[in-house]
Each structure stands twice: as structure tokens, then as C-alpha cells.
């Protein structure tokens, strides 16, 4: 029996990467997990992995940039599990590396729609649900790009700074209602997103590990599991005094 036995968790963007690792870790610790992603194949694979390990999971396709999809996701999760105890707003996209003055408006709009608006819509819906059910824990996925700048990634940086701001405000407004909202800020993590950015930056000449390892004081990039461990801990009773925290998990990247 894990510490989340009898509890439920919703993880957006859990068809791969950090989201998948978080969904699997919640399940390992006893939670029933709603897996959500726009990638149906990836989401269903995550559910399969959880079930094969003896866990309980379901899948619901949702585009977090669409309010109707988010409302349907919350309703489906509540119907499936009775309530939502933990929510992880992880869905995000990176876009293209382009100098600030040359950034296409469409690139900005697409990134902000998923990363910022998507987090906003999910937070709203999750908070409304938790106000009715007596509280819960929410973790938003920001990034080291929510703490510092990255040349060429201005829309992504803006979107992740927005996540930090929303996290702080939601925490201040709903902490006394028993809703703990925190954020994690991953550094370079071994995911498809990092591979995409490394490929753009080096035109395929270097892998994400070759490019990013030396930039982290630990001498390596992180794993999705290392971020998942923090996410799940923030939702646990051990983190009961954590509210409005913006926590880097970055191998020392922003300490430089």
C-alpha cells in the first residue's frame, strides 16, 4: 500500500517524458491516475505501462488550450475516480529557436496557448473542483526558462515565466482553502523536447546530452524520473508546508 492509496492524480501531457514518469510514479505509490495528452497513442501506452505494473489508470484525450476539453477532462476524472486529489499541469511545447525580433506571431501564439493559457485553464478547473471536495495539491511545470532568459526562445521563456506567476497567485489565493499549489523548474532533462531544441541549436551535429551536459554543474542532464520524484513529493503529506514554492530541479543550472 503506497502513500497515495485511495487517492487519485491527474497528469496532463503524460504520453511521454516527464508527464509519463510522474504518472508512473503516482501509480507506483498507490494512486489511481488519469493520463491525458493530445497524443492518444502515447497516452494509451502510459496507461498500459501502469496497468502492466499492477496499477490503476485511465486515459482521456484533451487539448489543454481548449476550455471545453479541460472541462471535459476534469469531469471525466471526477467521474472515474470520484475526486481529484493531485493534479500535475505538465503539458507543454517548445517551439522554434528564433531571435526575438524575428519570432513569428504564430509561434508565440501556439506556445502561449498551450504553456500559459493551458496551465491557466487547468488551474482554474482544478481549483474549482478542489474547492468543492475539500482541497488537494497541484504542481505546475515551469522550467529554468521560467527563472532566467534563453536567447532564441522568447515565447517559451515568456510562457514559463507566466506559469511561475500563476503558481504564486493561485497559492496565495487558495492556500487557506486547503489547496497547495507549487511549481517545479526542470533544467536539461532527457526528453524529446530537449532533443528537439538541441537538434535546432546544433543542426544535428550534437546530441542533447553532448550539448547540455557541460552546462550543468553536476556534469549531466537529468532524467524524467528525477523530476517525477519531486513532483510526487510535492503532492505528498511530506510537503504539507510547501505553498507557492518555485523549485528548480536542474543540476545546479540556475545557481551559476
mmCIF file of C-alpha atoms in Angstrom:
data_model
loop_
_atom_site.group_PDB
_atom_site.id
_atom_site.type_symbol
_atom_site.label_atom_id
_atom_site.label_comp_id
_atom_site.label_asym_id
_atom_site.label_seq_id
_atom_site.Cartn_x
_atom_site.Cartn_y
_atom_site.Cartn_z
ATOM 1 C CA UNK A 1 0.000 0.000 0.000
ATOM 2 C CA UNK A 2 1.586 3.281 -1.113
ATOM 3 C CA UNK A 3 1.190 6.693 0.451
ATOM 4 C CA UNK A 4 -1.309 7.637 -2.276
ATOM 5 C CA UNK A 5 -3.504 4.582 -1.779
ATOM 6 C CA UNK A 6 -7.124 5.635 -2.162
ATOM 7 C CA UNK A 7 -6.085 8.895 -3.835
ATOM 8 C CA UNK A 8 -6.314 9.973 -7.448
ATOM 9 C CA UNK A 9 -3.974 12.004 -9.639
ATOM 10 C CA UNK A 10 -4.431 13.795 -12.960
ATOM 11 C CA UNK A 11 -1.343 14.361 -15.122
ATOM 12 C CA UNK A 12 -1.552 16.338 -18.358
ATOM 13 C CA UNK A 13 0.986 15.758 -21.100
ATOM 14 C CA UNK A 14 1.603 12.288 -19.731
ATOM 15 C CA UNK A 15 2.002 10.490 -23.027
ATOM 16 C CA UNK A 16 5.801 10.730 -22.754
ATOM 17 C CA UNK A 17 8.709 12.308 -20.889
ATOM 18 C CA UNK A 18 8.266 13.951 -17.507
ATOM 19 C CA UNK A 19 4.496 13.554 -17.573
ATOM 20 C CA UNK A 20 4.723 9.828 -18.177
ATOM 21 C CA UNK A 21 7.333 9.429 -15.427
ATOM 22 C CA UNK A 22 5.096 11.330 -12.986
ATOM 23 C CA UNK A 23 2.047 9.231 -13.887
ATOM 24 C CA UNK A 24 4.032 6.019 -13.388
ATOM 25 C CA UNK A 25 5.420 7.233 -10.040
ATOM 26 C CA UNK A 26 1.990 8.209 -8.737
ATOM 27 C CA UNK A 27 0.730 4.746 -9.694
ATOM 28 C CA UNK A 28 3.708 3.043 -8.034
ATOM 29 C CA UNK A 29 2.817 4.879 -4.847
ATOM 30 C CA UNK A 30 -0.788 3.703 -4.966
ATOM 31 C CA UNK A 31 -2.679 6.481 -6.760
ATOM 32 C CA UNK A 32 -5.305 5.956 -9.429
ATOM 33 C CA UNK A 33 -4.086 8.017 -12.381
ATOM 34 C CA UNK A 34 -5.858 9.858 -15.176
ATOM 35 C CA UNK A 35 -3.423 10.089 -18.058
ATOM 36 C CA UNK A 36 -4.119 12.914 -20.509
ATOM 37 C CA UNK A 37 -2.415 14.024 -23.704
ATOM 38 C CA UNK A 38 -3.233 15.108 -27.245
ATOM 39 C CA UNK A 39 -1.134 12.128 -28.354
ATOM 40 C CA UNK A 40 -3.555 9.239 -27.995
ATOM 41 C CA UNK A 41 -1.001 6.550 -28.794
ATOM 42 C CA UNK A 42 1.451 7.866 -26.209
ATOM 43 C CA UNK A 43 -1.227 8.299 -23.562
ATOM 44 C CA UNK A 44 -2.607 4.821 -24.050
ATOM 45 C CA UNK A 45 0.925 3.416 -23.842
ATOM 46 C CA UNK A 46 1.374 5.121 -20.461
ATOM 47 C CA UNK A 47 -1.883 3.569 -19.246
ATOM 48 C CA UNK A 48 -0.715 0.176 -20.491
ATOM 49 C CA UNK A 49 2.566 0.544 -18.594
ATOM 50 C CA UNK A 50 0.727 1.421 -15.381
ATOM 51 C CA UNK A 51 -1.715 -1.460 -15.689
ATOM 52 C CA UNK A 52 1.001 -3.973 -16.512
ATOM 53 C CA UNK A 53 2.746 -2.920 -13.292
ATOM 54 C CA UNK A 54 -0.452 -3.585 -11.352
ATOM 55 C CA UNK A 55 -1.679 -0.004 -11.139
ATOM 56 C CA UNK A 56 -4.986 1.668 -11.947
ATOM 57 C CA UNK A 57 -5.151 4.189 -14.782
ATOM 58 C CA UNK A 58 -7.423 5.606 -17.458
ATOM 59 C CA UNK A 59 -6.811 7.828 -20.486
ATOM 60 C CA UNK A 60 -8.627 10.959 -21.648
ATOM 61 C CA UNK A 61 -7.554 12.929 -24.699
ATOM 62 C CA UNK A 62 -7.592 16.664 -24.094
ATOM 63 C CA UNK A 63 -6.069 19.757 -25.656
ATOM 64 C CA UNK A 64 -5.344 21.952 -22.636
ATOM 65 C CA UNK A 65 -5.556 25.111 -24.758
ATOM 66 C CA UNK A 66 -9.276 24.456 -25.255
ATOM 67 C CA UNK A 67 -11.554 25.308 -22.324
ATOM 68 C CA UNK A 68 -14.154 22.729 -23.352
ATOM 69 C CA UNK A 69 -11.528 19.980 -23.422
ATOM 70 C CA UNK A 70 -10.249 20.955 -19.978
ATOM 71 C CA UNK A 71 -13.770 20.990 -18.507
ATOM 72 C CA UNK A 72 -14.441 17.573 -20.011
ATOM 73 C CA UNK A 73 -11.152 16.237 -18.635
ATOM 74 C CA UNK A 74 -11.957 17.356 -15.086
ATOM 75 C CA UNK A 75 -15.465 15.916 -15.317
ATOM 76 C CA UNK A 76 -14.190 12.606 -16.698
ATOM 77 C CA UNK A 77 -11.539 12.303 -13.974
ATOM 78 C CA UNK A 78 -14.052 13.066 -11.219
ATOM 79 C CA UNK A 79 -16.495 10.570 -12.722
ATOM 80 C CA UNK A 80 -13.813 7.878 -13.000
ATOM 81 C CA UNK A 81 -12.234 8.279 -9.564
ATOM 82 C CA UNK A 82 -14.751 10.249 -7.500
ATOM 83 C CA UNK A 83 -12.423 13.213 -6.938
ATOM 84 C CA UNK A 84 -9.069 14.691 -7.915
ATOM 85 C CA UNK A 85 -6.590 14.750 -5.056
ATOM 86 C CA UNK A 86 -3.480 15.680 -7.047
ATOM 87 C CA UNK A 87 -3.094 17.466 -10.369
ATOM 88 C CA UNK A 88 0.037 17.979 -12.437
ATOM 89 C CA UNK A 89 -0.120 20.567 -15.206
ATOM 90 C CA UNK A 90 2.706 19.323 -17.381
ATOM 91 C CA UNK A 91 1.509 19.685 -20.994
ATOM 92 C CA UNK A 92 3.822 21.980 -22.927
ATOM 93 C CA UNK A 93 5.564 22.683 -26.234
ATOM 94 C CA UNK A 94 8.892 24.329 -27.042
ATOM 95 C CA UNK A 95 8.536 25.899 -30.489
ATOM 96 C CA UNK A 96 11.358 27.105 -32.686
ATOM 97 C CA UNK A 97 14.647 28.804 -31.823
ATOM 98 C CA UNK A 98 14.393 32.242 -33.473
ATOM 99 C CA UNK A 99 15.835 35.664 -32.479
ATOM 100 C CA UNK A 100 13.343 37.859 -30.619
ATOM 101 C CA UNK A 101 12.761 40.380 -33.415
ATOM 102 C CA UNK A 102 12.157 37.612 -35.934
ATOM 103 C CA UNK A 103 9.803 35.432 -33.877
ATOM 104 C CA UNK A 104 6.680 34.626 -35.923
ATOM 105 C CA UNK A 105 3.457 35.679 -34.237
ATOM 106 C CA UNK A 106 2.056 32.206 -34.913
ATOM 107 C CA UNK A 107 4.901 30.606 -32.950
ATOM 108 C CA UNK A 108 4.248 32.919 -29.990
ATOM 109 C CA UNK A 109 0.508 32.255 -30.101
ATOM 110 C CA UNK A 110 0.925 28.477 -30.273
ATOM 111 C CA UNK A 111 3.372 28.305 -27.351
ATOM 112 C CA UNK A 112 1.399 30.660 -25.135
ATOM 113 C CA UNK A 113 -1.840 28.821 -25.914
ATOM 114 C CA UNK A 114 -0.526 25.521 -24.555
ATOM 115 C CA UNK A 115 2.023 26.522 -21.913
ATOM 116 C CA UNK A 116 0.394 29.619 -20.402
ATOM 117 C CA UNK A 117 -3.297 29.514 -21.302
ATOM 118 C CA UNK A 118 -3.358 25.728 -20.894
ATOM 119 C CA UNK A 119 -1.941 25.987 -17.381
ATOM 120 C CA UNK A 120 -4.383 28.804 -16.601
ATOM 121 C CA UNK A 121 -7.409 26.812 -17.773
ATOM 122 C CA UNK A 122 -6.329 23.642 -15.961
ATOM 123 C CA UNK A 123 -5.575 25.529 -12.742
ATOM 124 C CA UNK A 124 -8.976 27.203 -12.813
ATOM 125 C CA UNK A 125 -10.843 23.951 -13.359
ATOM 126 C CA UNK A 126 -8.798 22.009 -10.807
ATOM 127 C CA UNK A 127 -9.209 24.693 -8.143
ATOM 128 C CA UNK A 128 -12.969 24.845 -8.680
ATOM 129 C CA UNK A 129 -13.163 21.082 -8.268
ATOM 130 C CA UNK A 130 -10.942 21.048 -5.167
ATOM 131 C CA UNK A 131 -12.942 23.843 -3.539
ATOM 132 C CA UNK A 132 -15.935 21.521 -3.733
ATOM 133 C CA UNK A 133 -14.095 18.429 -2.485
ATOM 134 C CA UNK A 134 -12.082 19.893 0.386
ATOM 135 C CA UNK A 135 -8.664 20.618 -1.089
ATOM 136 C CA UNK A 136 -5.780 18.964 -2.868
ATOM 137 C CA UNK A 137 -2.316 19.509 -4.290
ATOM 138 C CA UNK A 138 -1.400 20.969 -7.666
ATOM 139 C CA UNK A 139 2.037 21.082 -9.300
ATOM 140 C CA UNK A 140 2.677 23.215 -12.366
ATOM 141 C CA UNK A 141 5.576 22.531 -14.712
ATOM 142 C CA UNK A 142 7.594 25.654 -15.345
ATOM 143 C CA UNK A 143 11.274 25.461 -16.336
ATOM 144 C CA UNK A 144 14.611 27.062 -15.686
ATOM 145 C CA UNK A 145 13.326 29.194 -18.579
ATOM 146 C CA UNK A 146 10.741 30.468 -16.109
ATOM 147 C CA UNK A 147 13.577 31.839 -13.960
ATOM 148 C CA UNK A 148 16.135 33.124 -16.475
ATOM 149 C CA UNK A 149 16.290 34.008 -20.159
ATOM 150 C CA UNK A 150 17.336 31.827 -23.097
ATOM 151 C CA UNK A 151 18.287 33.582 -26.355
ATOM 152 C CA UNK A 152 16.130 32.408 -29.236
ATOM 153 C CA UNK A 153 13.344 31.070 -27.053
ATOM 154 C CA UNK A 154 11.467 34.234 -26.094
ATOM 155 C CA UNK A 155 7.901 32.847 -26.397
ATOM 156 C CA UNK A 156 8.831 29.733 -24.391
ATOM 157 C CA UNK A 157 10.589 31.857 -21.763
ATOM 158 C CA UNK A 158 7.557 34.169 -21.538
ATOM 159 C CA UNK A 159 5.192 31.217 -21.178
ATOM 160 C CA UNK A 160 7.211 29.598 -18.410
ATOM 161 C CA UNK A 161 7.594 32.892 -16.506
ATOM 162 C CA UNK A 162 3.792 33.131 -16.740
ATOM 163 C CA UNK A 163 3.479 29.710 -15.108
ATOM 164 C CA UNK A 164 5.621 30.914 -12.195
ATOM 165 C CA UNK A 165 3.386 33.954 -11.723
ATOM 166 C CA UNK A 166 0.162 31.957 -11.866
ATOM 167 C CA UNK A 167 1.539 29.463 -9.373
ATOM 168 C CA UNK A 168 2.304 32.180 -6.836
ATOM 169 C CA UNK A 169 -1.069 33.867 -7.219
ATOM 170 C CA UNK A 170 -3.111 30.674 -7.051
ATOM 171 C CA UNK A 171 -1.165 29.588 -3.977
ATOM 172 C CA UNK A 172 -1.804 32.870 -2.187
ATOM 173 C CA UNK A 173 -5.498 32.872 -3.040
ATOM 174 C CA UNK A 174 -6.354 29.255 -2.179
ATOM 175 C CA UNK A 175 -3.853 28.034 0.395
ATOM 176 C CA UNK A 176 -6.285 28.625 3.248
ATOM 177 C CA UNK A 177 -8.861 26.527 1.398
ATOM 178 C CA UNK A 178 -6.522 23.535 1.619
ATOM 179 C CA UNK A 179 -5.274 23.739 -1.955
ATOM 180 C CA UNK A 180 -1.477 23.679 -2.219
ATOM 181 C CA UNK A 181 -0.098 24.991 -5.499
ATOM 182 C CA UNK A 182 3.624 24.737 -6.277
ATOM 183 C CA UNK A 183 5.807 24.632 -9.381
ATOM 184 C CA UNK A 184 8.902 22.788 -10.472
ATOM 185 C CA UNK A 185 11.511 24.202 -12.850
ATOM 186 C CA UNK A 186 13.420 21.463 -14.662
ATOM 187 C CA UNK A 187 16.777 22.115 -16.268
ATOM 188 C CA UNK A 188 18.005 19.985 -19.144
ATOM 189 C CA UNK A 189 16.093 16.704 -18.958
ATOM 190 C CA UNK A 190 16.476 13.707 -21.267
ATOM 191 C CA UNK A 191 13.218 14.158 -23.212
ATOM 192 C CA UNK A 192 12.023 14.616 -26.775
ATOM 193 C CA UNK A 193 11.707 18.355 -26.139
ATOM 194 C CA UNK A 194 15.376 18.709 -25.223
ATOM 195 C CA UNK A 195 16.351 16.608 -28.232
ATOM 196 C CA UNK A 196 14.349 18.960 -30.464
ATOM 197 C CA UNK A 197 15.998 22.073 -29.043
ATOM 198 C CA UNK A 198 19.491 20.561 -29.252
ATOM 199 C CA UNK A 199 18.875 19.494 -32.827
ATOM 200 C CA UNK A 200 17.783 23.014 -33.764
ATOM 201 C CA UNK A 201 20.718 24.632 -31.979
ATOM 202 C CA UNK A 202 23.400 22.394 -33.474
ATOM 203 C CA UNK A 203 21.731 21.442 -36.761
ATOM 204 C CA UNK A 204 22.000 17.815 -35.712
ATOM 205 C CA UNK A 205 25.748 17.980 -35.064
ATOM 206 C CA UNK A 206 25.405 17.220 -31.352
ATOM 207 C CA UNK A 207 23.030 15.189 -29.211
ATOM 208 C CA UNK A 208 21.166 16.865 -26.361
ATOM 209 C CA UNK A 209 23.497 15.157 -23.887
ATOM 210 C CA UNK A 210 26.655 16.280 -25.701
ATOM 211 C CA UNK A 211 25.410 19.860 -25.836
ATOM 212 C CA UNK A 212 23.788 20.188 -22.417
ATOM 213 C CA UNK A 213 25.831 18.001 -20.047
ATOM 214 C CA UNK A 214 28.691 20.530 -19.706
ATOM 215 C CA UNK A 215 26.242 23.366 -18.942
ATOM 216 C CA UNK A 216 25.057 21.712 -15.721
ATOM 217 C CA UNK A 217 27.316 21.831 -12.637
ATOM 218 C CA UNK A 218 26.505 18.175 -11.947
ATOM 219 C CA UNK A 219 28.064 17.412 -15.321
ATOM 220 C CA UNK A 220 24.990 15.790 -16.839
ATOM 221 C CA UNK A 221 21.383 16.379 -17.794
ATOM 222 C CA UNK A 222 18.616 14.946 -15.644
ATOM 223 C CA UNK A 223 16.137 12.133 -16.142
ATOM 224 C CA UNK A 224 12.335 12.366 -16.234
ATOM 225 C CA UNK A 225 12.269 10.165 -13.127
ATOM 226 C CA UNK A 226 14.300 12.712 -11.154
ATOM 227 C CA UNK A 227 11.694 15.382 -11.922
ATOM 228 C CA UNK A 228 8.825 12.970 -11.256
ATOM 229 C CA UNK A 229 10.226 12.239 -7.797
ATOM 230 C CA UNK A 230 9.971 15.925 -6.897
ATOM 231 C CA UNK A 231 6.515 16.345 -8.429
ATOM 232 C CA UNK A 232 5.072 13.428 -6.495
ATOM 233 C CA UNK A 233 6.782 14.506 -3.270
ATOM 234 C CA UNK A 234 5.248 17.983 -3.583
ATOM 235 C CA UNK A 235 1.827 16.341 -3.735
ATOM 236 C CA UNK A 236 2.537 14.159 -0.703
ATOM 237 C CA UNK A 237 1.876 14.799 3.012
ATOM 238 C CA UNK A 238 5.650 15.231 3.458
ATOM 239 C CA UNK A 239 5.340 18.544 1.588
ATOM 240 C CA UNK A 240 2.399 19.812 3.637
ATOM 241 C CA UNK A 241 4.083 23.179 4.378
ATOM 242 C CA UNK A 242 5.091 23.797 0.756
ATOM 243 C CA UNK A 243 2.930 26.518 -0.813
ATOM 244 C CA UNK A 244 3.737 28.823 -3.717
ATOM 245 C CA UNK A 245 7.217 27.330 -3.995
ATOM 246 C CA UNK A 246 9.092 27.557 -7.285
ATOM 247 C CA UNK A 247 11.564 24.682 -7.092
ATOM 248 C CA UNK A 248 14.429 24.186 -9.554
ATOM 249 C CA UNK A 249 15.414 20.612 -10.360
ATOM 250 C CA UNK A 250 18.284 21.450 -12.626
ATOM 251 C CA UNK A 251 21.615 20.011 -11.554
ATOM 252 C CA UNK A 252 22.703 23.451 -10.364
ATOM 253 C CA UNK A 253 21.999 25.228 -13.669
ATOM 254 C CA UNK A 254 20.496 28.433 -12.232
ATOM 255 C CA UNK A 255 22.976 28.534 -9.327
ATOM 256 C CA UNK A 256 25.690 29.593 -11.773
#
